[in-house]
């Protein structure tokens, strides 16, 4: 079943009010001006639908989605006639993806890569038994998610409910799930590289997927791993001067609805930004191009300074656009510029900061050349513009969540390590210690010190495992290696599906009435590295540490459970699906590339971390693990670099000889 041929072209969703939902959640607070009795995502709501024989509106979303805020605006769910229709005819349920992890990928888990809808705004229509029958999805950029759009979705759903056999949405969703039984095959690595190169805009760079400029850091790292340095450069260098960059505070906005970055959605997500910091650090170390380091450091510092609450990274900064799509903080109106800058200064801002209303109605900063970054005027004007917006800070999430906090810290630590930045290595190392708030024994909680299992997802366990892995690889902390490995085992066991190598993104934890044909695996990198991709990578690393005896030596007499899966089992299960998806799955390809041949490198001795860093930079397609002290096996007693292929150890070697060995072993 080809995804492109089978893909639906769904539509877009709307807004809501808070009734029986958790009042501290931002996605529910946004409904306070609506007259819709939104229910919490639990079995009681689904039981009510069965009891009353009413269909369900399941709104999956988050406040950090422009589409969601549009639908929750005055022309969407706040419309009185629409609210009356929903109250009378449906059981409305609202699922906050920050609160309930893993459900943004529940429906159409694979064809979504072709359809291209916003995962943070999905209007799913279910029959009274919880079976999906139709959906309104934010597909086309620029389509207003107003009352008329929502009403059209409900009109169509009403027709499908009268004739359930006509549900194309259910057929497509079931076809997605059936793809997991496809015969095992290998990932088409070169085809994925070709697919990425095809979506690089020849003028504006970036990666244009589904008519949007998307922040896809793992795709750029994949191009780097595949030897596509020229393509990565062609794609990234224009983007790094564009208005997708947050020039005031650092980091990157989520996406733009135009190739030219003319319309920015001002939401900023922590996980993709942390991944972006790492990708830029790798590119800088490979090329020594200053702009890569410039943005890597700014993104790192923004996450630490602006996105940290009580030492834990929070998931998002919410967009602050007005009715004409200008940002309260990041847009600079002609009037504001006239009142604060002389004519010659305004001309400089027009020329070098792109503040020209005739070309950019949003009036956001974009730089005309990399040379400007070195000029004293750049710093001076940026400081003045920042001062004009002091106190106009966008809303930042208040509640940390395990998957984002843990995985972001893992990437920050890896970024600082790649850059050799001792100060920031220390900052990220301190942040690792705070992550213990998410763990109690062998239980990982979605929220700090909250272990009631509500909303916990596979990515929460994997994120914790990831942070502990990098704490060991950088600092050699043995207890982190063991606790991270245990979290990986527990997460995979808890969220295992029915097929070998199948792992679900989440589970419906309530007993009783429940949605049908969900949850599903997560394979797309829309909101950061997907859960399945993370599982492949982490299994590869922990398997390597097991294989060379590090885990056993660290554990001593403490018995250790076997890993529940090998990475290639997941790769074999999902490779044919990824090959049909083609884009938005770079994490899967990158980590499949790292694990496919059973090849990895080992760095031992007092300089193990520094030697491993060099290999990580030169070979992003290779797993490199560190062995501190005398922990490595008898074949690695001499400090240095080693290569391992199917259990055979070669070394010690110099970095140059290891590079030659890796190339020969892979070919």
XYZ file of C-alpha atoms in Angstrom:
667
model
C 0.000 0.000 0.000
C 1.730 3.192 -1.121
C 1.291 6.044 1.301
C 1.206 8.695 -1.384
C -1.551 6.901 -3.264
C -3.602 6.103 -0.178
C -3.159 9.320 1.772
C -6.215 11.247 2.727
C -6.378 14.954 2.292
C -8.179 15.831 5.546
C -8.863 19.276 6.773
C -8.534 21.430 9.871
C -9.961 21.870 13.443
C -11.297 24.314 16.004
C -11.616 25.502 19.665
C -12.902 24.689 23.139
C -13.902 25.396 26.766
C -12.971 23.755 30.038
C -15.467 21.772 32.043
C -14.227 18.601 33.707
C -10.620 18.964 32.612
C -7.513 19.692 34.663
C -7.554 23.468 35.287
C -3.768 23.906 35.453
C -3.218 22.786 31.849
C -2.720 25.571 29.287
C -4.670 23.731 26.586
C -7.714 23.709 28.855
C -7.247 27.261 30.105
C -7.644 28.407 26.497
C -11.284 27.217 26.586
C -12.445 29.476 29.414
C -14.384 31.771 27.045
C -16.122 28.849 25.311
C -19.443 27.280 26.178
C -18.474 23.685 25.429
C -18.329 21.132 28.290
C -14.982 19.603 27.365
C -14.300 16.333 29.151
C -11.009 14.979 30.408
C -9.460 12.155 28.380
C -10.464 9.170 30.507
C -12.769 6.146 30.550
C -15.616 8.110 32.164
C -15.923 10.307 29.075
C -15.971 7.310 26.740
C -18.483 5.569 29.007
C -20.749 8.628 28.789
C -20.646 8.433 24.991
C -21.751 4.803 25.087
C -24.464 5.500 27.654
C -25.899 8.461 25.728
C -25.188 6.942 22.282
C -23.483 10.168 21.226
C -20.469 10.369 18.930
C -17.257 11.830 20.316
C -15.213 14.835 19.327
C -11.678 14.028 20.447
C -9.532 17.148 20.148
C -5.849 16.193 20.365
C -3.702 19.265 20.659
C -1.669 21.762 22.576
C -1.644 25.478 23.196
C 1.716 25.766 21.394
C -0.033 25.247 18.036
C -1.081 28.210 15.918
C -3.849 26.061 14.408
C -5.130 25.250 17.895
C -5.141 28.859 19.025
C -7.004 29.839 15.859
C -9.677 27.258 16.515
C -9.986 28.379 20.132
C -10.404 31.984 19.023
C -13.530 34.153 18.739
C -14.378 32.814 15.267
C -13.979 29.172 16.188
C -15.261 27.223 19.157
C -16.348 30.439 20.859
C -19.148 30.823 18.280
C -22.422 30.229 20.139
C -24.211 28.204 17.457
C -21.242 25.898 17.086
C -21.072 25.403 20.840
C -24.791 24.528 20.936
C -24.332 21.983 18.149
C -21.437 20.301 19.936
C -23.179 20.261 23.320
C -26.327 18.671 21.897
C -24.787 16.196 19.494
C -21.421 15.092 20.843
C -19.379 14.153 23.868
C -16.455 16.591 23.534
C -13.102 15.368 24.890
C -9.932 17.418 24.929
C -6.512 15.736 25.138
C -3.556 17.971 26.040
C -0.491 16.390 24.432
C 1.752 17.969 27.071
C -0.235 16.307 29.828
C -0.950 12.958 28.130
C 2.176 11.812 26.336
C 2.394 9.821 23.112
C -1.087 10.506 21.756
C -0.130 13.063 19.128
C 0.872 10.089 16.928
C -2.123 7.873 17.778
C -4.059 8.240 14.501
C -2.608 7.823 11.000
C 0.846 7.169 12.487
C 2.564 6.638 9.113
C 0.517 8.272 6.353
C 0.769 11.538 8.302
C 4.217 12.003 6.732
C 2.564 12.338 3.322
C -0.607 14.114 4.442
C 1.401 16.632 6.436
C -1.026 17.761 9.134
C -0.099 19.538 12.357
C 0.258 16.844 15.074
C -0.639 19.413 17.734
C -4.130 19.968 16.358
C -6.222 16.956 15.384
C -10.028 16.914 15.481
C -10.906 13.200 15.560
C -14.552 12.080 15.315
C -15.340 8.748 16.984
C -18.560 6.787 17.100
C -20.121 6.136 20.542
C -17.970 2.999 20.935
C -14.747 4.923 20.377
C -14.089 3.799 16.793
C -12.571 6.567 14.628
C -14.745 7.529 11.650
C -13.482 10.901 10.421
C -11.066 13.715 11.168
C -10.448 17.397 10.625
C -6.729 17.999 10.283
C -4.659 21.148 9.846
C -3.178 20.367 6.434
C -3.144 23.457 4.235
C -1.186 26.473 5.522
C -3.249 29.644 5.509
C -6.671 27.995 5.850
C -8.598 29.713 8.641
C -9.758 27.327 11.345
C -12.998 29.184 11.939
C -16.607 28.173 12.578
C -17.315 27.440 8.905
C -14.363 25.077 8.672
C -15.284 23.249 11.880
C -18.910 23.025 10.780
C -17.862 21.419 7.494
C -15.903 18.788 9.393
C -18.931 18.013 11.547
C -21.248 17.929 8.503
C -19.022 15.381 6.821
C -18.684 13.360 10.022
C -22.476 13.258 10.405
C -22.763 11.681 6.962
C -20.092 9.102 7.731
C -21.747 8.219 11.039
C -24.919 7.371 9.109
C -22.911 5.024 6.896
C -19.832 3.830 8.839
C -18.707 1.624 5.954
C -17.926 4.827 4.030
C -15.274 5.941 6.542
C -12.142 6.552 4.511
C -10.396 7.772 7.643
C -10.865 4.451 9.456
C -9.737 2.514 6.385
C -6.611 4.651 6.116
C -5.848 4.280 9.821
C -6.290 0.510 9.699
C -4.138 0.368 6.566
C -1.408 2.204 8.481
C -1.535 -0.351 11.288
C -1.554 -3.247 8.818
C 1.725 -2.013 7.358
C 3.510 -3.238 10.476
C 3.040 -6.769 9.148
C 4.890 -5.965 5.927
C 7.786 -8.330 5.134
C 11.108 -7.310 6.661
C 13.327 -5.212 4.436
C 16.240 -2.793 4.712
C 16.008 0.997 5.008
C 16.619 2.801 1.716
C 19.301 5.130 3.036
C 20.207 6.710 -0.294
C 16.542 7.214 -1.212
C 15.971 9.104 2.022
C 18.939 11.330 1.351
C 17.559 11.987 -2.137
C 14.139 12.794 -0.655
C 15.691 15.360 1.684
C 17.715 16.978 -1.068
C 14.563 17.252 -3.178
C 12.820 19.420 -0.551
C 15.631 21.954 -0.152
C 14.342 25.215 -1.597
C 16.861 26.385 -4.248
C 16.522 30.028 -3.157
C 15.569 30.014 0.513
C 17.148 26.757 1.643
C 15.563 24.983 4.587
C 13.515 21.821 4.231
C 10.080 22.428 2.718
C 7.849 19.556 3.740
C 4.107 19.567 3.162
C 4.232 23.217 2.030
C 5.957 24.360 5.224
C 9.486 25.307 6.211
C 10.015 22.934 9.114
C 12.686 22.804 11.790
C 14.080 19.292 11.202
C 17.492 19.110 12.921
C 17.811 15.330 12.663
C 17.379 15.571 8.888
C 20.410 17.864 8.687
C 22.402 15.495 10.883
C 21.383 12.648 8.588
C 22.687 14.544 5.561
C 25.939 15.055 7.455
C 26.125 11.332 8.317
C 25.536 10.407 4.675
C 28.335 12.632 3.415
C 25.926 15.308 2.252
C 27.832 18.233 3.778
C 27.225 20.365 0.699
C 23.482 19.691 0.848
C 23.325 20.401 4.580
C 25.171 23.663 3.995
C 22.904 24.619 1.083
C 19.846 23.961 3.209
C 20.958 25.468 6.501
C 22.998 28.564 5.702
C 20.026 30.555 4.279
C 17.771 29.365 7.107
C 20.285 30.558 9.716
C 19.850 34.119 8.418
C 16.068 33.908 8.160
C 13.205 34.926 10.416
C 12.809 31.281 11.513
C 15.621 32.268 13.885
C 14.639 34.000 17.109
C 17.166 36.834 16.846
C 16.116 38.481 20.100
C 16.377 35.545 22.485
C 18.049 32.656 20.644
C 16.724 29.364 19.334
C 14.289 28.750 16.508
C 10.578 29.053 15.862
C 8.649 25.928 15.014
C 7.772 26.506 11.358
C 6.828 28.895 8.572
C 3.896 28.511 6.209
C 5.887 29.862 3.259
C 9.142 28.826 1.594
C 10.454 32.372 2.007
C 9.818 32.393 5.797
C 7.363 35.238 5.236
C 4.824 33.871 7.730
C 6.315 32.510 10.932
C 4.411 30.530 13.541
C 6.017 31.904 16.698
C 5.795 28.791 18.875
C 9.118 27.388 20.043
C 9.523 23.775 21.139
C 12.290 22.689 23.504
C 13.095 19.251 22.075
C 13.679 20.280 18.435
C 15.693 23.265 19.646
C 17.932 21.052 21.798
C 18.418 18.737 18.813
C 19.188 21.790 16.673
C 21.885 22.925 19.104
C 23.585 19.529 18.788
C 23.324 19.430 14.986
C 24.823 22.914 14.714
C 27.627 21.965 17.091
C 28.489 18.948 14.927
C 28.428 21.050 11.776
C 30.671 23.656 13.364
C 33.248 21.086 14.426
C 33.238 19.573 10.948
C 33.455 22.865 9.023
C 34.620 25.531 11.493
C 31.942 27.794 9.975
C 31.309 30.464 12.649
C 27.553 30.823 12.113
C 27.008 27.218 13.161
C 28.693 27.770 16.515
C 26.986 31.164 16.896
C 23.531 29.587 16.733
C 24.481 26.448 18.670
C 25.556 28.583 21.650
C 22.569 30.936 21.404
C 20.156 27.996 21.271
C 21.848 26.268 24.213
C 21.708 29.455 26.279
C 18.072 30.178 25.370
C 17.051 26.732 26.599
C 18.941 27.182 29.855
C 18.013 30.817 30.517
C 14.442 31.006 29.181
C 13.061 27.446 29.161
C 14.084 26.148 32.565
C 11.769 26.071 35.559
C 13.309 24.963 38.857
C 16.221 23.419 36.947
C 14.025 21.420 34.537
C 13.438 22.210 30.855
C 9.779 22.929 30.032
C 8.249 21.848 26.702
C 7.289 25.028 24.865
C 7.114 28.766 24.496
C 3.726 29.759 23.108
C 3.301 31.928 20.027
C 2.019 35.449 20.668
C 0.606 36.519 17.294
C -2.196 39.093 16.998
C -5.076 39.338 14.507
C -2.724 40.305 11.648
C -0.231 37.580 12.643
C 2.370 39.921 14.082
C 4.149 38.939 17.271
C 3.906 41.032 20.418
C 7.595 40.395 21.081
C 9.228 39.606 17.747
C 7.523 42.002 15.294
C 8.561 45.663 14.931
C 5.907 47.937 13.464
C 6.835 50.944 11.282
C 5.407 53.246 13.961
C 7.588 51.703 16.675
C 10.663 52.052 14.477
C 9.877 55.674 13.566
C 9.447 56.602 17.219
C 12.754 55.075 18.297
C 15.204 55.295 15.381
C 16.519 58.084 13.171
C 15.976 57.844 9.375
C 19.537 56.602 8.728
C 19.154 54.014 11.454
C 15.848 52.827 10.042
C 17.523 52.480 6.653
C 20.197 50.281 8.237
C 17.490 48.140 9.845
C 15.675 47.827 6.521
C 18.814 46.792 4.696
C 20.494 44.493 7.216
C 17.655 43.322 9.512
C 15.044 42.972 6.759
C 12.475 45.154 8.542
C 10.593 46.024 5.334
C 6.807 45.795 5.579
C 6.395 45.507 1.800
C 8.334 42.216 1.840
C 7.541 40.859 5.301
C 4.126 41.828 6.702
C 5.081 40.320 10.060
C 8.126 42.633 10.314
C 10.441 40.147 11.998
C 14.232 40.251 11.951
C 16.120 38.460 9.173
C 19.764 39.134 8.438
C 21.035 39.935 4.955
C 24.504 38.342 5.280
C 26.705 36.412 7.687
C 29.207 39.283 7.702
C 26.687 41.474 9.543
C 26.973 39.196 12.594
C 30.543 40.384 13.142
C 29.702 44.071 12.990
C 29.385 46.219 16.135
C 26.171 47.629 14.633
C 24.584 44.168 14.787
C 25.036 43.923 18.547
C 24.095 47.534 19.183
C 20.878 47.489 17.144
C 19.861 44.113 18.501
C 20.247 45.378 22.042
C 18.109 48.420 21.274
C 15.386 46.330 19.660
C 15.448 43.913 22.571
C 15.082 46.815 25.020
C 12.003 48.038 23.130
C 10.375 44.673 23.800
C 11.404 44.265 27.418
C 8.511 42.960 29.470
C 6.708 41.579 26.425
C 7.671 37.989 26.995
C 5.660 35.132 25.473
C 4.052 32.581 27.748
C 6.324 29.670 28.666
C 4.966 26.350 29.906
C 5.014 26.040 33.678
C 5.022 22.259 34.010
C 8.051 20.187 32.957
C 7.413 16.775 31.406
C 9.828 13.861 31.461
C 10.238 13.217 27.741
C 11.109 16.833 26.934
C 13.115 17.671 30.069
C 15.229 14.523 29.906
C 15.870 14.344 26.172
C 16.598 18.093 25.986
C 19.203 17.792 28.743
C 20.753 14.792 26.947
C 21.132 16.878 23.770
C 22.434 19.912 25.680
C 25.072 17.769 27.353
C 26.036 16.193 24.038
C 26.133 19.625 22.368
C 28.448 21.097 25.000
C 30.627 17.970 24.874
C 30.925 18.159 21.090
C 31.929 21.828 21.351
C 34.414 21.066 24.125
C 32.750 23.819 26.170
C 33.635 23.018 29.794
C 31.394 25.708 31.247
C 28.308 24.463 29.439
C 29.228 20.819 30.075
C 29.054 21.704 33.763
C 25.712 23.471 33.354
C 24.192 20.492 31.535
C 25.713 18.069 34.044
C 24.028 19.915 36.900
C 20.725 19.712 35.020
C 21.065 15.921 34.774
C 20.955 15.651 38.558
C 17.557 17.401 38.667
C 16.059 14.695 36.454
C 15.870 12.351 39.432
C 12.623 14.154 40.239
C 11.055 12.104 37.444
C 12.114 8.750 38.936
C 10.943 6.756 41.919
C 12.572 3.341 42.064
C 11.811 1.775 38.695
C 8.947 4.126 37.913
C 9.275 7.154 35.629
C 6.650 9.867 36.100
C 5.298 12.242 33.488
C 5.615 15.155 35.921
C 8.228 15.704 38.649
C 7.433 13.696 41.788
C 4.143 12.481 40.261
C 4.072 8.709 39.783
C 0.379 7.928 39.324
C 0.950 6.663 35.732
C -1.513 9.100 34.162
C -0.177 10.426 30.893
C 3.135 8.535 31.042
C 4.426 7.474 27.635
C 7.283 5.504 26.122
C 9.213 8.706 25.369
C 9.282 9.543 29.100
C 11.230 6.351 29.841
C 13.432 6.745 26.779
C 14.194 10.392 27.589
C 15.349 9.490 31.097
C 17.421 6.609 29.711
C 18.972 8.969 27.156
C 20.024 11.572 29.738
C 21.551 8.920 32.007
C 23.419 7.373 29.063
C 25.063 10.690 28.212
C 25.802 11.386 31.857
C 27.830 8.170 31.822
C 29.450 8.757 28.410
C 30.640 12.256 29.382
C 31.332 11.935 33.119
C 31.667 8.173 33.631
C 29.026 8.020 36.376
C 28.386 4.313 36.812
C 25.062 4.729 38.626
C 23.705 6.702 35.660
C 24.591 3.896 33.254
C 22.678 1.350 35.339
C 19.613 3.514 36.043
C 19.391 4.559 32.382
C 19.626 0.978 31.196
C 16.916 -0.094 33.647
C 14.604 2.702 32.438
C 15.100 1.558 28.835
C 14.198 -2.021 29.741
C 11.149 -0.995 31.765
C 9.890 1.403 29.098
C 10.168 -1.120 26.275
C 8.542 -3.856 28.351
C 5.708 -1.596 29.445
C 4.878 -0.298 25.960
C 5.568 -3.431 23.915
C 3.007 -4.139 21.198
C 1.809 -7.507 19.945
C 4.463 -7.915 17.230
C 8.221 -8.387 17.746
C 9.936 -5.011 17.482
C 6.650 -3.089 17.854
C 6.526 -0.490 20.624
C 3.544 1.764 21.227
C 3.982 5.461 21.920
C 1.550 5.313 24.848
C -1.259 3.306 26.439
C -4.777 4.108 27.585
C -4.292 3.454 31.280
C -7.917 3.611 32.452
C -9.996 0.474 32.706
C -13.448 0.467 31.153
C -14.578 2.241 27.992
C -11.695 3.256 25.729
C -10.892 4.565 22.231
C -10.453 1.801 19.651
C -7.525 0.990 17.301
C -5.111 3.140 19.294
C -2.499 3.963 20.478
C 0.080 3.444 17.754
C 3.862 3.509 17.351
C 5.558 6.873 16.808
C 7.874 7.091 13.781
C 7.806 10.724 12.583
C 10.177 13.375 13.967
C 7.606 16.202 13.929
C 8.066 17.115 17.596
C 11.594 15.791 18.027
C 13.208 12.409 17.550
C 10.429 9.811 17.468
C 10.083 7.192 20.202
C 10.930 4.314 17.859
C 14.004 6.139 16.570
C 15.150 6.827 20.135
C 14.634 3.167 21.025
C 16.849 2.039 18.132
C 19.617 4.464 19.134
C 19.507 3.683 22.850
C 19.434 -0.072 22.288
C 22.485 0.327 20.059
C 24.437 2.197 22.724
C 23.475 0.041 25.697
C 24.007 -3.131 23.657
C 27.529 -1.942 22.807
C 28.289 -1.268 26.484
C 26.961 -4.738 27.374
C 28.988 -6.387 24.631
C 32.351 -5.038 25.772
C 31.626 -5.896 29.400
C 31.244 -2.375 30.780
C 27.757 -2.964 32.186
C 28.806 -6.135 34.020
C 31.899 -4.497 35.507
C 29.973 -1.430 36.632
C 27.205 -3.559 38.163
C 29.629 -5.838 40.031
C 27.689 -8.544 41.849
C 24.369 -6.852 41.104
C 22.523 -8.990 38.483
C 21.390 -7.184 35.322
C 18.384 -8.001 33.143
C 18.872 -8.611 29.443
C 17.805 -5.927 27.013
C 14.333 -6.881 25.700
C 15.149 -6.281 22.049
C 17.979 -5.740 19.585
C 17.831 -2.569 17.464
C 17.655 -4.435 14.169
C 14.380 -6.067 15.205
C 12.740 -2.621 15.263
C 14.510 -1.595 12.066
C 13.309 -4.717 10.240
C 9.745 -4.164 11.437
C 9.496 -0.539 10.299
C 11.952 -0.154 7.399
C 9.378 -0.795 4.666
C 7.053 1.760 6.292
C 9.787 4.390 6.523
C 10.689 3.742 2.890
C 7.135 4.644 1.874
C 6.949 7.669 4.177
C 10.194 9.063 2.668
C 10.316 12.288 4.751
C 9.862 13.335 8.382
C 11.528 10.074 9.491
C 15.221 11.005 9.477
C 15.707 9.827 13.065
C 14.771 6.307 12.041
C 17.203 6.334 9.120
C 20.029 7.921 11.110
C 19.799 5.434 13.973
C 19.274 2.491 11.618
C 22.469 3.571 9.866
C 24.319 3.594 13.192
C 23.201 0.102 14.203
C 22.720 -1.814 10.952
C 26.108 -3.584 10.688
C 26.863 -4.299 14.341
C 29.817 -1.911 14.098
C 30.764 0.483 16.872
C 33.808 2.190 18.349
C 35.159 2.212 21.891
C 37.328 4.794 23.616
C 39.222 3.751 26.755
C 41.612 5.240 29.263
C 41.986 8.590 31.032
C 41.291 10.553 27.819
C 38.348 8.352 26.794
C 35.835 11.176 26.601
C 38.034 13.450 24.486
C 38.925 10.663 22.026
C 35.264 9.645 21.760
C 34.339 13.258 21.008
C 36.601 13.314 17.966
C 35.041 10.108 16.622
C 31.515 11.452 17.246
C 32.330 14.526 15.149
C 34.049 12.691 12.303
C 31.609 9.764 12.158
C 28.027 10.795 13.008
C 26.906 7.471 11.475
C 28.753 5.465 14.164
C 28.037 4.584 17.789
C 31.009 5.471 19.972
C 31.016 4.453 23.655
C 33.453 5.333 26.404
C 34.969 2.944 28.927
C 36.417 4.695 31.956
C 39.041 3.322 34.309
C 39.689 -0.376 33.819
C 36.137 -1.263 32.857
C 36.731 -2.496 29.292
C 37.307 -6.178 28.574
C 40.683 -7.962 28.418
C 41.059 -7.142 24.716
C 41.060 -3.399 25.495
C 43.595 -3.057 28.292
C 45.680 -0.459 26.482
C 44.114 3.025 26.436
C 43.015 4.236 23.030
C 40.408 3.705 20.322
C 39.029 0.339 19.278
C 36.672 -0.876 16.596
C 34.202 -3.704 17.203
C 32.465 -5.656 14.443
C 30.243 -8.614 15.360
C 32.219 -9.127 18.566
C 35.656 -8.916 16.957
C 37.841 -6.243 18.579
C 40.454 -4.328 16.574
C 42.897 -1.878 18.175
C 44.125 0.183 19.813
C 44.195 2.662 16.933
C 44.791 6.328 16.322
C 41.752 8.398 15.281
C 42.996 8.339 11.686
C 43.400 4.571 11.625
C 40.001 4.082 13.252
C 38.439 6.228 10.507
C 40.052 4.022 7.853
C 38.888 0.893 9.667
C 35.300 2.146 9.959
C 35.153 2.917 6.246
C 36.513 -0.531 5.321
C 34.257 -2.343 7.796
C 31.129 -0.634 6.478
C 31.950 -1.442 2.887
